[in-house]
XYZ file of C-alpha atoms in Angstrom:
459
model
C -70.707 -34.087 29.436
C -67.146 -34.857 28.376
C -65.119 -32.353 26.322
C -61.939 -33.608 24.711
C -60.429 -30.198 24.050
C -58.961 -27.757 26.563
C -59.779 -24.060 26.379
C -57.931 -20.967 27.595
C -58.756 -17.270 27.774
C -57.958 -14.102 29.656
C -60.574 -13.652 32.399
C -59.583 -10.139 33.459
C -60.109 -7.090 31.206
C -57.664 -6.887 28.327
C -55.204 -4.032 28.735
C -52.510 -2.782 31.064
C -53.067 -3.578 34.737
C -51.449 -4.932 37.860
C -52.497 -8.549 37.284
C -53.880 -10.552 34.386
C -55.681 -13.835 35.146
C -55.627 -16.483 32.443
C -58.009 -19.401 32.890
C -57.395 -22.877 31.433
C -60.103 -25.570 31.611
C -60.275 -29.093 30.255
C -58.857 -32.593 30.338
C -55.321 -31.430 29.478
C -55.253 -28.269 31.607
C -52.665 -29.694 34.028
C -50.493 -31.287 31.342
C -50.339 -28.140 29.213
C -49.612 -25.906 32.194
C -46.907 -28.294 33.443
C -44.967 -27.784 30.215
C -44.780 -24.032 30.840
C -44.717 -23.713 34.637
C -41.415 -24.079 36.453
C -41.665 -24.355 40.216
C -40.134 -26.163 43.179
C -42.923 -28.742 42.839
C -44.020 -30.825 39.901
C -47.560 -30.108 38.708
C -48.797 -33.529 39.832
C -47.502 -32.886 43.366
C -49.243 -29.545 43.782
C -52.353 -30.013 45.988
C -55.690 -29.011 44.514
C -57.038 -25.553 45.290
C -53.669 -24.164 46.331
C -51.562 -21.344 44.921
C -47.948 -21.917 43.860
C -45.225 -19.474 42.895
C -43.180 -20.124 39.767
C -42.138 -18.945 36.347
C -43.643 -19.338 32.903
C -40.880 -20.284 30.461
C -40.751 -21.151 26.787
C -40.027 -24.910 26.690
C -37.991 -24.586 23.499
C -35.803 -21.579 24.273
C -35.902 -21.894 28.099
C -36.554 -18.139 28.162
C -38.523 -16.862 31.128
C -41.709 -15.053 30.120
C -42.988 -13.961 33.544
C -43.071 -14.667 37.254
C -46.551 -15.943 38.119
C -48.821 -17.443 40.703
C -50.591 -20.612 39.566
C -53.851 -21.866 41.059
C -54.536 -25.559 40.468
C -58.078 -26.915 40.867
C -59.042 -30.550 40.307
C -62.430 -31.556 38.966
C -65.244 -31.781 39.888
C -64.916 -29.011 42.503
C -64.428 -26.251 39.951
C -66.660 -23.775 38.122
C -66.681 -25.879 34.937
C -66.454 -29.249 36.739
C -63.293 -29.821 34.711
C -59.640 -29.562 35.697
C -58.892 -25.842 35.881
C -55.685 -23.827 36.094
C -55.540 -20.093 36.669
C -52.293 -18.319 35.832
C -51.934 -14.951 37.590
C -49.310 -13.054 35.643
C -48.393 -9.378 35.382
C -51.066 -7.405 33.574
C -49.130 -6.079 30.610
C -50.554 -6.731 27.147
C -47.284 -8.169 25.800
C -46.814 -10.505 28.788
C -50.401 -11.779 28.595
C -50.157 -12.379 24.854
C -46.884 -14.316 25.220
C -48.339 -16.598 27.897
C -51.515 -17.139 25.852
C -49.493 -17.971 22.713
C -47.583 -20.651 24.627
C -50.799 -22.165 25.966
C -52.253 -22.353 22.459
C -49.013 -23.731 21.037
C -48.924 -26.596 23.531
C -52.482 -27.817 23.220
C -55.133 -25.371 24.405
C -57.469 -23.534 22.060
C -58.982 -20.038 22.448
C -62.232 -20.148 24.382
C -65.351 -18.864 22.693
C -67.503 -16.164 24.283
C -69.091 -17.564 27.438
C -67.622 -21.022 26.915
C -66.477 -21.506 30.513
C -70.011 -20.803 31.728
C -71.453 -22.939 28.934
C -69.338 -25.879 30.091
C -70.483 -25.268 33.658
C -74.076 -25.532 32.406
C -73.539 -28.587 30.203
C -71.633 -30.342 32.987
C -74.505 -29.761 35.420
C -72.732 -27.242 37.635
C -75.456 -24.606 37.088
C -78.725 -24.452 35.194
C -79.470 -22.075 32.335
C -81.177 -19.370 34.408
C -78.178 -19.350 36.772
C -75.845 -19.013 33.781
C -77.806 -15.984 32.578
C -77.627 -14.551 36.101
C -73.825 -14.488 35.851
C -73.846 -12.027 32.952
C -76.528 -9.997 34.755
C -74.296 -9.849 37.831
C -71.329 -8.712 35.760
C -73.422 -6.028 34.038
C -75.342 -4.866 37.119
C -75.180 -1.116 37.677
C -76.657 -0.807 41.179
C -76.637 -2.725 44.457
C -80.288 -3.699 43.966
C -79.721 -5.071 40.452
C -76.728 -7.062 41.702
C -78.881 -8.483 44.521
C -81.473 -9.642 41.990
C -78.735 -11.300 39.898
C -77.240 -13.000 42.977
C -80.693 -14.292 43.903
C -80.948 -15.970 40.489
C -77.364 -17.216 40.704
C -78.168 -18.870 44.025
C -80.949 -20.730 42.232
C -83.986 -19.149 43.876
C -85.778 -18.604 40.548
C -84.807 -21.973 39.094
C -85.788 -23.804 42.306
C -89.233 -22.207 42.223
C -89.706 -23.047 38.541
C -88.448 -26.607 38.960
C -90.991 -27.209 41.720
C -93.796 -25.908 39.494
C -92.586 -28.090 36.634
C -92.504 -31.120 38.935
C -96.089 -30.362 39.949
C -97.120 -30.339 36.280
C -95.335 -33.643 35.660
C -97.065 -35.147 38.693
C -100.447 -34.073 37.324
C -99.563 -35.745 34.043
C -98.734 -38.950 35.927
C -102.164 -38.909 37.598
C -103.826 -38.526 34.198
C -101.839 -41.418 32.702
C -102.856 -43.703 35.584
C -106.488 -42.773 35.007
C -106.210 -43.453 31.276
C -104.759 -46.904 32.031
C -107.519 -47.640 34.582
C -110.539 -45.817 33.149
C -113.055 -46.335 35.978
C -115.538 -43.467 35.989
C -115.045 -42.514 39.630
C -111.282 -42.403 39.304
C -111.490 -40.218 36.190
C -113.865 -37.787 37.861
C -111.763 -37.533 41.032
C -108.552 -37.196 39.015
C -110.129 -34.550 36.782
C -111.038 -32.420 39.792
C -107.570 -32.845 41.308
C -105.822 -31.901 38.054
C -108.139 -28.930 37.533
C -107.456 -27.500 41.004
C -103.753 -28.273 40.664
C -103.522 -26.399 37.371
C -105.301 -23.370 38.841
C -102.812 -23.273 41.718
C -99.807 -23.541 39.370
C -101.282 -20.865 37.127
C -101.729 -18.510 40.092
C -98.073 -18.932 41.122
C -96.859 -18.352 37.566
C -99.076 -15.276 37.266
C -97.653 -13.843 40.507
C -94.159 -14.421 39.132
C -95.026 -12.729 35.830
C -96.243 -9.643 37.715
C -92.725 -9.068 39.069
C -91.261 -8.546 35.587
C -91.847 -4.801 35.322
C -89.909 -4.211 38.532
C -87.296 -6.832 37.708
C -86.745 -5.458 34.201
C -86.109 -1.991 35.600
C -83.558 -3.356 38.057
C -81.793 -5.245 35.272
C -81.987 -2.778 32.404
C -82.682 0.525 34.133
C -84.753 3.425 32.859
C -84.050 5.881 30.089
C -84.565 9.432 31.381
C -84.310 12.420 29.042
C -83.832 15.964 30.333
C -85.557 18.360 27.933
C -86.192 22.067 27.782
C -85.276 25.260 25.991
C -81.686 26.559 26.203
C -80.223 27.861 29.463
C -82.829 26.459 31.862
C -80.326 24.307 33.805
C -80.513 20.944 32.038
C -76.742 20.356 32.087
C -76.520 21.468 35.715
C -79.218 18.930 36.559
C -77.298 16.151 34.785
C -74.162 17.069 36.720
C -76.024 17.001 40.034
C -77.592 13.603 39.335
C -74.270 12.181 38.107
C -72.317 13.705 40.983
C -69.714 15.146 38.619
C -69.129 17.910 36.080
C -70.128 15.721 33.167
C -71.605 18.514 31.035
C -70.250 21.978 30.314
C -72.316 24.650 32.046
C -72.323 28.324 30.999
C -74.766 31.216 30.915
C -74.613 31.174 27.112
C -77.772 29.632 25.578
C -77.086 26.751 23.201
C -73.876 25.535 24.885
C -74.993 21.890 24.668
C -75.014 21.012 20.962
C -75.179 17.217 21.215
C -76.800 14.727 23.554
C -74.748 13.700 26.608
C -75.429 10.388 28.359
C -74.524 9.324 31.878
C -75.449 6.223 33.890
C -76.479 6.965 37.474
C -78.064 5.260 40.461
C -81.387 6.767 41.518
C -82.670 5.204 44.730
C -81.403 1.792 43.655
C -82.630 2.117 40.069
C -80.029 2.101 37.283
C -80.833 5.030 35.006
C -79.408 6.400 31.781
C -79.741 10.173 31.974
C -79.644 11.988 28.638
C -78.979 15.728 28.559
C -80.285 17.103 25.273
C -79.533 20.253 23.345
C -81.783 23.164 24.219
C -84.862 22.963 22.003
C -85.524 26.130 20.032
C -85.799 27.365 16.466
C -82.289 28.118 15.241
C -80.412 28.809 12.028
C -77.190 27.348 13.411
C -76.689 24.127 11.416
C -74.835 22.305 14.207
C -77.305 23.368 16.883
C -80.219 22.306 14.664
C -78.754 18.786 14.427
C -78.618 18.743 18.230
C -82.259 19.828 18.464
C -83.300 17.050 16.050
C -81.410 14.533 18.197
C -83.184 15.884 21.268
C -86.583 15.185 19.737
C -85.504 11.633 18.793
C -84.266 11.060 22.357
C -87.617 12.233 23.716
C -89.415 9.697 21.525
C -87.323 6.838 23.000
C -87.503 7.968 26.641
C -89.122 6.052 29.504
C -89.419 9.334 31.381
C -89.029 12.968 30.303
C -87.917 15.568 32.825
C -88.989 18.892 31.331
C -87.094 21.818 32.852
C -88.626 25.303 32.934
C -86.783 28.368 34.236
C -88.632 30.108 37.067
C -87.075 33.485 36.293
C -88.372 33.620 32.704
C -91.711 31.906 33.123
C -93.349 29.852 30.384
C -92.300 31.122 26.973
C -93.405 30.081 23.495
C -90.521 27.621 23.243
C -91.645 25.963 26.495
C -95.187 25.641 25.168
C -93.945 23.935 21.992
C -91.908 21.431 24.006
C -94.836 20.740 26.352
C -96.992 20.033 23.328
C -94.405 17.649 21.861
C -94.219 15.538 25.040
C -97.968 15.404 25.576
C -99.227 11.927 26.463
C -95.783 10.615 27.448
C -94.638 9.784 30.975
C -93.127 13.033 32.142
C -92.702 15.463 34.994
C -92.044 19.199 35.066
C -89.159 20.641 37.062
C -89.364 24.392 37.708
C -85.706 25.314 38.130
C -83.986 28.508 39.311
C -86.541 29.105 42.040
C -83.862 31.144 43.829
C -84.224 33.757 41.068
C -88.024 34.093 41.253
C -90.603 35.078 43.862
C -93.456 32.886 45.081
C -96.041 34.647 42.954
C -94.056 34.030 39.783
C -93.618 30.326 40.568
C -97.309 29.913 41.377
C -98.223 31.655 38.095
C -96.120 29.097 36.186
C -97.830 26.238 38.010
C -101.272 27.616 37.220
C -100.495 27.410 33.491
C -99.319 23.781 33.627
C -101.675 20.845 33.163
C -99.047 18.238 34.079
C -99.779 15.890 37.000
C -96.303 16.176 38.498
C -94.690 19.587 38.974
C -91.620 19.927 41.180
C -89.544 22.907 42.255
C -85.766 23.126 42.426
C -82.732 25.317 42.518
C -80.316 22.905 40.906
C -77.284 25.152 41.268
C -77.921 25.252 45.042
C -78.609 21.490 45.224
C -82.191 22.125 46.300
C -84.969 19.837 45.151
C -82.698 17.087 43.764
C -83.605 14.524 46.414
C -87.292 15.254 45.904
C -86.845 14.673 42.176
C -85.115 11.332 42.807
C -87.875 10.278 45.209
C -90.540 11.103 42.624
C -88.723 9.165 39.886
C -88.477 6.148 42.180
C -92.166 6.464 43.068
C -93.165 6.629 39.400
C -91.509 3.314 38.584
C -91.671 1.467 41.900
C -94.591 1.449 44.275
C -93.186 0.909 47.734
C -89.829 -0.539 48.719
C -87.868 -2.024 45.816
C -85.564 -3.966 48.119
C -87.646 -7.074 48.772
C -84.956 -9.624 49.424
C -87.367 -12.539 49.844
C -89.165 -11.961 46.551
C -88.113 -13.805 43.413
C -88.136 -11.353 40.501
C -88.330 -12.056 36.800
C -85.670 -9.823 35.247
C -85.127 -11.475 31.873
C -87.416 -10.904 28.863
C -86.805 -14.484 27.643
C -87.968 -15.850 30.985
C -91.045 -13.602 30.993
C -92.026 -14.735 27.503
C -91.749 -18.402 28.472
C -93.701 -17.898 31.712
C -96.460 -16.179 29.707
C -96.534 -19.070 27.238
C -96.675 -21.568 30.092
C -99.646 -19.694 31.580
C -101.381 -19.649 28.185
C -100.920 -23.420 27.850
C -102.509 -23.924 31.287
C -105.412 -21.681 30.233
C -105.871 -23.919 27.200
C -105.904 -26.988 29.435
C -108.426 -25.419 31.833
C -110.584 -24.461 28.861
C -110.537 -28.077 27.689
C -111.703 -29.189 31.135
C -114.536 -26.682 31.058
C -115.599 -28.019 27.663
C -115.773 -31.554 29.099
C -112.985 -32.974 26.960
C -111.402 -36.326 28.001
C -108.403 -36.185 30.344
C -105.959 -37.577 27.810
C -106.775 -34.687 25.459
C -105.732 -32.198 28.146
C -102.236 -33.640 28.519
C -100.990 -31.903 25.348
C -101.346 -28.441 26.874
C -99.995 -29.533 30.264
C -96.904 -30.980 28.570
C -96.457 -27.701 26.656
C -96.642 -25.734 29.894
C -93.952 -27.930 31.473
C -91.834 -27.642 28.324
C -91.855 -23.836 28.445
C -90.736 -23.831 32.071
C -87.995 -26.310 31.213
C -86.680 -23.938 28.573
C -85.984 -21.353 31.295
C -83.883 -23.670 33.426
C -82.378 -25.554 30.486
C -84.058 -28.896 31.157
C -85.423 -28.634 27.633
C -83.606 -26.168 25.425
C -82.949 -25.627 21.735
C -79.285 -25.577 20.643
C -79.730 -22.307 18.733
C -81.258 -20.607 21.783
C -78.423 -21.834 23.981
C -75.831 -20.532 21.509
C -77.539 -17.145 21.424
C -77.514 -16.883 25.229
C -73.823 -17.710 25.677
C -72.716 -15.592 22.716
C -73.640 -12.520 24.774
C -70.991 -13.381 27.375
C -67.500 -11.954 27.285
C -64.596 -14.208 26.316
C -63.030 -15.591 29.469
C -66.295 -16.089 31.373
């Protein structure tokens, strides 16, 4: 696809830093940059995919704006498959703004969010699922989630889906030949072949759909809420999991008045850990607001870690909290085991009906690894690092795979009812259409706009 305009944007984070990288892409990228870039070589003489030293100057005033390195890349061997220039200038806000203003003044326009990646998609450099993998890679919070994003970026998901779509199209071709040459034997043989082919495609799509729960966790993480009455060690637990003194810890009950959130890596799983205010009846207005927030956080949690102090045993406040989390995915952590004897800990356990009860002395870093192992086990059965497995990580993809499976079920149902082959093609075409919407082979403009609007400007 040909774009007449040339776009420019800052590709590094906006703010003060050592280097700021400004990307320019489009038909006039070289011409616009040549007006601003002064070097020992003319722009047309600079070899593609090489870096040149020079200065950005204002063509009108001849004033130097900055010393820069310029990377020139000729199409089609670029990310967007257009002519691309990257200007590596000093990372000050004023310097970056001055260079950007000159680029806009001499012919470029500000890039929209995700427009570089959108052009890469529209120009056939990547498909839509690969484009979505880029933002997943940027936002990945653990090594495992980045591996899943890289797998999609390499095209492993799209290649699998394209093969399945090609199989559906081939089945449609067999049906069309049969309709054109309606001999009974051919129709019967073709019907059996299409039926078995659809069952095989459905099985592969169903296996792919089953990976979504694991893939979604790798992409989005889990929301874990630490709950309990005041002074049981909730903030200490957050600090241990986060590996830093994120929350204030004192012996004074009610120190935590608001919820505190921290993103951590638990055995390869990205997790948002929320430390809540100690739950108890209180007349303190501020503390009561914190308690209300704690209950709301519990309602939204994927997992609740309920902390009970071993030295105090189960009190009325603990019982009320246990009742409030009943029926939700949760585990009990008996903390401060260093302050209690074995008989006291066993007495606490005997009063708990929860399936998972763990022991810990958080302040002594005892029991933390066991807690992390149990969390991983709750959400992942077995090893989560299956490098050869293609995972569905995107809710849009999962929805379309489900719809494709449903369309195949409709087609199989039509076969079972003895309907003519040409009547079955409608559902087979729908199934192929849904798969095409994942890779972008068939995509609505509004959907495409929504996807790329979630990208940052400059990517």
